[in-house]
Every structure is written in C-alpha cells, then in structure tokens.
Amino acid sequence: MSTVAGVVSESVALYLKEAGAVRAIVENGGDLAIFLAPDQTASVGIRLGVRSSEPVYKMTLRGDRHSLWGVCSSGLGGRSLTQGIADTALCVAASAVVADAAATALGNACNVQSPKVRRILAEKVEPDTDIAGLLVTESVADLSEFEIDAAIDS
C-alpha cells in the first residue's frame, strides 16, 4: 500500500498526457505526479511538516529535464500510518510511484528508540490495515538533540 497514492496520481497524469495535455499536476493527499512538456515549468511549495499550513521552501521543476516528476511525502500525522518519527520525508523522482515508495521508506526509517515515542499496533489505529501486527508511531514528545540526530542517522 506504500505506493497507492503515487500510482493513482501518476496514472492520471499519464492519461492526461496521452489525451493531449502539455501540463498536468495531479495531487493525491500530498503525493504529486507532474507531467510537463519541454517548455513547461511548475513550482511546488514544500512544508516542514504534514500539519504545517504554509510552504517554507519552493522548488521549480522543468519539462526539459524530465517529462514526468513525482514529488511525494510521508510523515507522522499524515493520512497513512508510519513506523518512523519524521514530520516529513520528501522525495523527488522521475516517477510518482518511485517517489512515493522512497518517501514511505525514508519516513519509516527515520526512527529512534525512546520512551518519548509512543507506538501502538497498527490495527488499533486502522482496523483494516495491511500492516496488522506491526507497531506504528502514535505520538512523539519533545526529543533531545541527541535523539533527533540518532533518528536522522538511522
């Protein structure tokens, strides 16, 4: 299930390309598939966390480098469950499917063992989950700089 949003957004963007679009931006819950013809550009705002309302950074993508871009995020507090503690793991790739899978993997890998990290079984959060039996992160209290560094290093 880690690439569903990327697959859907990429499929729609490629459908629009085949239908004659010269530019398509498909957003699916924070996962973007962007098709750009060679003369097209698109700007993407990047927030520091999934709960942040305003973008802090801006990235400009160009159709002359790739015709298809994937810009996908994963993190604590998003629509999906995570085993990690990252507020946002963001990946950019020449495919939304690849970017979605990579963002999920990075979000899960950014982790630290600490009593400040509360984990529960996935099925307690989402009864129909495909990861039943695995612990997912429910909440994270303020971590020390050492714990943050260890999570990033992981």
PDB file of C-alpha atoms in Angstrom:
ATOM      1  CA  MET A   1       0.000   0.000   0.000  1.00  0.00           C
ATOM      2  CA  SER A   2       3.012   2.304   0.249  1.00  0.00           C
ATOM      3  CA  THR A   3       2.698   3.466  -3.362  1.00  0.00           C
ATOM      4  CA  VAL A   4      -1.063   3.653  -3.921  1.00  0.00           C
ATOM      5  CA  ALA A   5      -1.272   7.464  -3.956  1.00  0.00           C
ATOM      6  CA  GLY A   6       1.765   7.688  -6.255  1.00  0.00           C
ATOM      7  CA  VAL A   7       0.348   5.080  -8.638  1.00  0.00           C
ATOM      8  CA  VAL A   8      -3.021   6.821  -8.828  1.00  0.00           C
ATOM      9  CA  SER A   9      -1.593  10.320  -9.349  1.00  0.00           C
ATOM     10  CA  GLU A  10       0.916   9.085 -11.951  1.00  0.00           C
ATOM     11  CA  SER A  11      -1.746   7.128 -13.828  1.00  0.00           C
ATOM     12  CA  VAL A  12      -3.972  10.193 -14.055  1.00  0.00           C
ATOM     13  CA  ALA A  13      -1.073  12.438 -15.165  1.00  0.00           C
ATOM     14  CA  LEU A  14      -0.064   9.974 -17.888  1.00  0.00           C
ATOM     15  CA  TYR A  15      -3.689   9.662 -19.013  1.00  0.00           C
ATOM     16  CA  LEU A  16      -3.872  13.450 -19.361  1.00  0.00           C
ATOM     17  CA  LYS A  17      -0.594  13.438 -21.309  1.00  0.00           C
ATOM     18  CA  GLU A  18      -1.975  10.831 -23.710  1.00  0.00           C
ATOM     19  CA  ALA A  19      -5.135  12.937 -24.061  1.00  0.00           C
ATOM     20  CA  GLY A  20      -3.031  15.860 -25.303  1.00  0.00           C
ATOM     21  CA  ALA A  21      -2.236  17.878 -22.191  1.00  0.00           C
ATOM     22  CA  VAL A  22       1.036  19.827 -22.228  1.00  0.00           C
ATOM     23  CA  ARG A  23       0.977  20.228 -18.447  1.00  0.00           C
ATOM     24  CA  ALA A  24      -0.716  18.214 -15.720  1.00  0.00           C
ATOM     25  CA  ILE A  25      -0.371  18.421 -11.946  1.00  0.00           C
ATOM     26  CA  VAL A  26      -2.187  15.678 -10.072  1.00  0.00           C
ATOM     27  CA  GLU A  27      -2.250  15.859  -6.275  1.00  0.00           C
ATOM     28  CA  ASN A  28      -3.354  12.894  -4.189  1.00  0.00           C
ATOM     29  CA  GLY A  29      -3.030  13.564  -0.464  1.00  0.00           C
ATOM     30  CA  GLY A  30       0.416  15.131  -0.613  1.00  0.00           C
ATOM     31  CA  ASP A  31       1.695  12.936  -3.423  1.00  0.00           C
ATOM     32  CA  LEU A  32       2.124  14.737  -6.732  1.00  0.00           C
ATOM     33  CA  ALA A  33       2.592  13.482 -10.260  1.00  0.00           C
ATOM     34  CA  ILE A  34       3.572  16.286 -12.602  1.00  0.00           C
ATOM     35  CA  PHE A  35       3.745  15.970 -16.380  1.00  0.00           C
ATOM     36  CA  LEU A  36       5.483  18.852 -18.166  1.00  0.00           C
ATOM     37  CA  ALA A  37       6.091  19.382 -21.859  1.00  0.00           C
ATOM     38  CA  PRO A  38       9.620  20.639 -22.720  1.00  0.00           C
ATOM     39  CA  ASP A  39       8.644  24.323 -22.483  1.00  0.00           C
ATOM     40  CA  GLN A  40       6.672  23.994 -19.238  1.00  0.00           C
ATOM     41  CA  THR A  41       7.607  24.573 -15.593  1.00  0.00           C
ATOM     42  CA  ALA A  42       5.815  24.006 -12.305  1.00  0.00           C
ATOM     43  CA  SER A  43       6.571  25.317  -8.821  1.00  0.00           C
ATOM     44  CA  VAL A  44       5.932  23.162  -5.779  1.00  0.00           C
ATOM     45  CA  GLY A  45       5.710  24.533  -2.246  1.00  0.00           C
ATOM     46  CA  ILE A  46       7.301  22.436   0.484  1.00  0.00           C
ATOM     47  CA  ARG A  47       6.015  22.487   4.056  1.00  0.00           C
ATOM     48  CA  LEU A  48       8.125  21.477   7.056  1.00  0.00           C
ATOM     49  CA  GLY A  49       5.501  19.061   8.355  1.00  0.00           C
ATOM     50  CA  VAL A  50       2.280  17.474   7.216  1.00  0.00           C
ATOM     51  CA  ARG A  51       0.347  19.663   9.661  1.00  0.00           C
ATOM     52  CA  SER A  52       2.074  22.894   8.594  1.00  0.00           C
ATOM     53  CA  SER A  53      -0.174  25.196   6.632  1.00  0.00           C
ATOM     54  CA  GLU A  54       2.316  27.335   4.731  1.00  0.00           C
ATOM     55  CA  PRO A  55       5.155  26.260   2.453  1.00  0.00           C
ATOM     56  CA  VAL A  56       8.624  27.249   3.613  1.00  0.00           C
ATOM     57  CA  TYR A  57      10.565  26.232   0.506  1.00  0.00           C
ATOM     58  CA  LYS A  58       9.792  26.326  -3.191  1.00  0.00           C
ATOM     59  CA  MET A  59      11.096  24.007  -5.875  1.00  0.00           C
ATOM     60  CA  THR A  60      10.758  24.627  -9.607  1.00  0.00           C
ATOM     61  CA  LEU A  61      10.543  21.641 -11.936  1.00  0.00           C
ATOM     62  CA  ARG A  62      11.211  21.870 -15.671  1.00  0.00           C
ATOM     63  CA  GLY A  63       9.891  19.750 -18.512  1.00  0.00           C
ATOM     64  CA  ASP A  64      13.223  19.828 -20.326  1.00  0.00           C
ATOM     65  CA  ARG A  65      14.899  17.558 -17.753  1.00  0.00           C
ATOM     66  CA  HIS A  66      12.105  15.004 -17.296  1.00  0.00           C
ATOM     67  CA  SER A  67       8.618  14.939 -18.730  1.00  0.00           C
ATOM     68  CA  LEU A  68       7.260  13.273 -15.579  1.00  0.00           C
ATOM     69  CA  TRP A  69       8.055  14.187 -11.992  1.00  0.00           C
ATOM     70  CA  GLY A  70       6.957  12.619  -8.731  1.00  0.00           C
ATOM     71  CA  VAL A  71       7.045  14.728  -5.572  1.00  0.00           C
ATOM     72  CA  CYS A  72       5.806  12.685  -2.613  1.00  0.00           C
ATOM     73  CA  SER A  73       5.849  12.980   1.143  1.00  0.00           C
ATOM     74  CA  SER A  74       5.338  10.757   4.138  1.00  0.00           C
ATOM     75  CA  GLY A  75       5.355  11.559   7.810  1.00  0.00           C
ATOM     76  CA  LEU A  76       3.841  11.461  11.244  1.00  0.00           C
ATOM     77  CA  GLY A  77       0.365  12.940  11.262  1.00  0.00           C
ATOM     78  CA  GLY A  78      -0.278  12.271   7.590  1.00  0.00           C
ATOM     79  CA  ARG A  79      -3.051  10.162   6.101  1.00  0.00           C
ATOM     80  CA  SER A  80      -1.100   6.921   6.375  1.00  0.00           C
ATOM     81  CA  LEU A  81       0.449   5.080   9.289  1.00  0.00           C
ATOM     82  CA  THR A  82       4.189   5.352   9.873  1.00  0.00           C
ATOM     83  CA  GLN A  83       6.732   3.423  11.869  1.00  0.00           C
ATOM     84  CA  GLY A  84       9.024   6.455  11.976  1.00  0.00           C
ATOM     85  CA  ILE A  85       9.057   9.821  13.674  1.00  0.00           C
ATOM     86  CA  ALA A  86       9.755  12.184  10.760  1.00  0.00           C
ATOM     87  CA  ASP A  87       7.451  15.173  10.431  1.00  0.00           C
ATOM     88  CA  THR A  88       8.022  14.989   6.693  1.00  0.00           C
ATOM     89  CA  ALA A  89      10.121  12.785   4.458  1.00  0.00           C
ATOM     90  CA  LEU A  90      10.046  14.249   0.952  1.00  0.00           C
ATOM     91  CA  CYS A  91      11.273  12.547  -2.203  1.00  0.00           C
ATOM     92  CA  VAL A  92      11.526  13.798  -5.776  1.00  0.00           C
ATOM     93  CA  ALA A  93      11.917  11.323  -8.632  1.00  0.00           C
ATOM     94  CA  ALA A  94      11.162  10.840 -12.307  1.00  0.00           C
ATOM     95  CA  SER A  95       8.135   8.793 -11.215  1.00  0.00           C
ATOM     96  CA  ALA A  96       5.459   9.396  -8.573  1.00  0.00           C
ATOM     97  CA  VAL A  97       5.461   5.663  -7.850  1.00  0.00           C
ATOM     98  CA  VAL A  98       9.182   5.702  -7.029  1.00  0.00           C
ATOM     99  CA  ALA A  99       8.925   8.968  -5.068  1.00  0.00           C
ATOM    100  CA  ASP A 100       6.011   7.608  -3.010  1.00  0.00           C
ATOM    101  CA  ALA A 101       7.808   4.360  -2.185  1.00  0.00           C
ATOM    102  CA  ALA A 102      11.006   6.219  -1.287  1.00  0.00           C
ATOM    103  CA  ALA A 103       9.196   8.768   0.906  1.00  0.00           C
ATOM    104  CA  THR A 104       7.451   5.948   2.770  1.00  0.00           C
ATOM    105  CA  ALA A 105      10.720   4.057   3.261  1.00  0.00           C
ATOM    106  CA  LEU A 106      12.530   7.178   4.472  1.00  0.00           C
ATOM    107  CA  GLY A 107       9.689   8.157   6.790  1.00  0.00           C
ATOM    108  CA  ASN A 108       9.686   4.685   8.361  1.00  0.00           C
ATOM    109  CA  ALA A 109      13.483   4.603   8.652  1.00  0.00           C
ATOM    110  CA  CYS A 110      13.757   7.937  10.470  1.00  0.00           C
ATOM    111  CA  ASN A 111      13.427   6.408  13.885  1.00  0.00           C
ATOM    112  CA  VAL A 112      14.813   6.232  17.401  1.00  0.00           C
ATOM    113  CA  GLN A 113      14.056   4.091  20.412  1.00  0.00           C
ATOM    114  CA  SER A 114      12.936   6.435  23.174  1.00  0.00           C
ATOM    115  CA  PRO A 115      10.308   6.475  25.914  1.00  0.00           C
ATOM    116  CA  LYS A 116       9.183   9.748  24.326  1.00  0.00           C
ATOM    117  CA  VAL A 117       7.963   7.846  21.242  1.00  0.00           C
ATOM    118  CA  ARG A 118       4.595   6.174  21.745  1.00  0.00           C
ATOM    119  CA  ARG A 119       3.896   3.201  19.493  1.00  0.00           C
ATOM    120  CA  ILE A 120       0.795   1.058  19.162  1.00  0.00           C
ATOM    121  CA  LEU A 121      -0.299  -1.818  16.955  1.00  0.00           C
ATOM    122  CA  ALA A 122      -1.377  -0.643  13.527  1.00  0.00           C
ATOM    123  CA  GLU A 123      -4.763  -2.358  13.765  1.00  0.00           C
ATOM    124  CA  LYS A 124      -5.596  -0.298  16.884  1.00  0.00           C
ATOM    125  CA  VAL A 125      -5.416   2.824  14.698  1.00  0.00           C
ATOM    126  CA  GLU A 126      -6.794   1.370  11.481  1.00  0.00           C
ATOM    127  CA  PRO A 127      -8.676  -1.942  11.891  1.00  0.00           C
ATOM    128  CA  ASP A 128      -8.445  -2.788   8.171  1.00  0.00           C
ATOM    129  CA  THR A 129      -4.725  -2.029   7.846  1.00  0.00           C
ATOM    130  CA  ASP A 130      -2.465  -4.128   5.634  1.00  0.00           C
ATOM    131  CA  ILE A 131       0.271  -3.995   8.304  1.00  0.00           C
ATOM    132  CA  ALA A 132      -1.569  -5.661  11.182  1.00  0.00           C
ATOM    133  CA  GLY A 133       0.790  -6.820  13.920  1.00  0.00           C
ATOM    134  CA  LEU A 134       3.331  -4.034  13.319  1.00  0.00           C
ATOM    135  CA  LEU A 135       3.930  -1.169  15.699  1.00  0.00           C
ATOM    136  CA  VAL A 136       3.297   2.305  14.315  1.00  0.00           C
ATOM    137  CA  THR A 137       4.077   5.681  15.811  1.00  0.00           C
ATOM    138  CA  GLU A 138       1.151   7.315  17.554  1.00  0.00           C
ATOM    139  CA  SER A 139       2.887  10.347  19.046  1.00  0.00           C
ATOM    140  CA  VAL A 140       6.291  11.826  19.787  1.00  0.00           C
ATOM    141  CA  ALA A 141       7.097  14.082  22.750  1.00  0.00           C
ATOM    142  CA  ASP A 142       9.912  16.627  22.575  1.00  0.00           C
ATOM    143  CA  LEU A 143      13.099  14.754  21.744  1.00  0.00           C
ATOM    144  CA  SER A 144      16.630  15.747  22.722  1.00  0.00           C
ATOM    145  CA  GLU A 145      19.053  16.874  20.037  1.00  0.00           C
ATOM    146  CA  PHE A 146      20.881  13.555  20.510  1.00  0.00           C
ATOM    147  CA  GLU A 147      17.647  11.596  19.833  1.00  0.00           C
ATOM    148  CA  ILE A 148      16.844  13.708  16.793  1.00  0.00           C
ATOM    149  CA  ASP A 149      20.330  13.177  15.384  1.00  0.00           C
ATOM    150  CA  ALA A 150      20.078   9.428  16.016  1.00  0.00           C
ATOM    151  CA  ALA A 151      16.723   9.284  14.193  1.00  0.00           C
ATOM    152  CA  ILE A 152      18.118  11.144  11.206  1.00  0.00           C
ATOM    153  CA  ASP A 153      21.232   8.960  11.172  1.00  0.00           C
ATOM    154  CA  SER A 154      19.063   5.828  11.113  1.00  0.00           C
TER     155      SER A 154
END
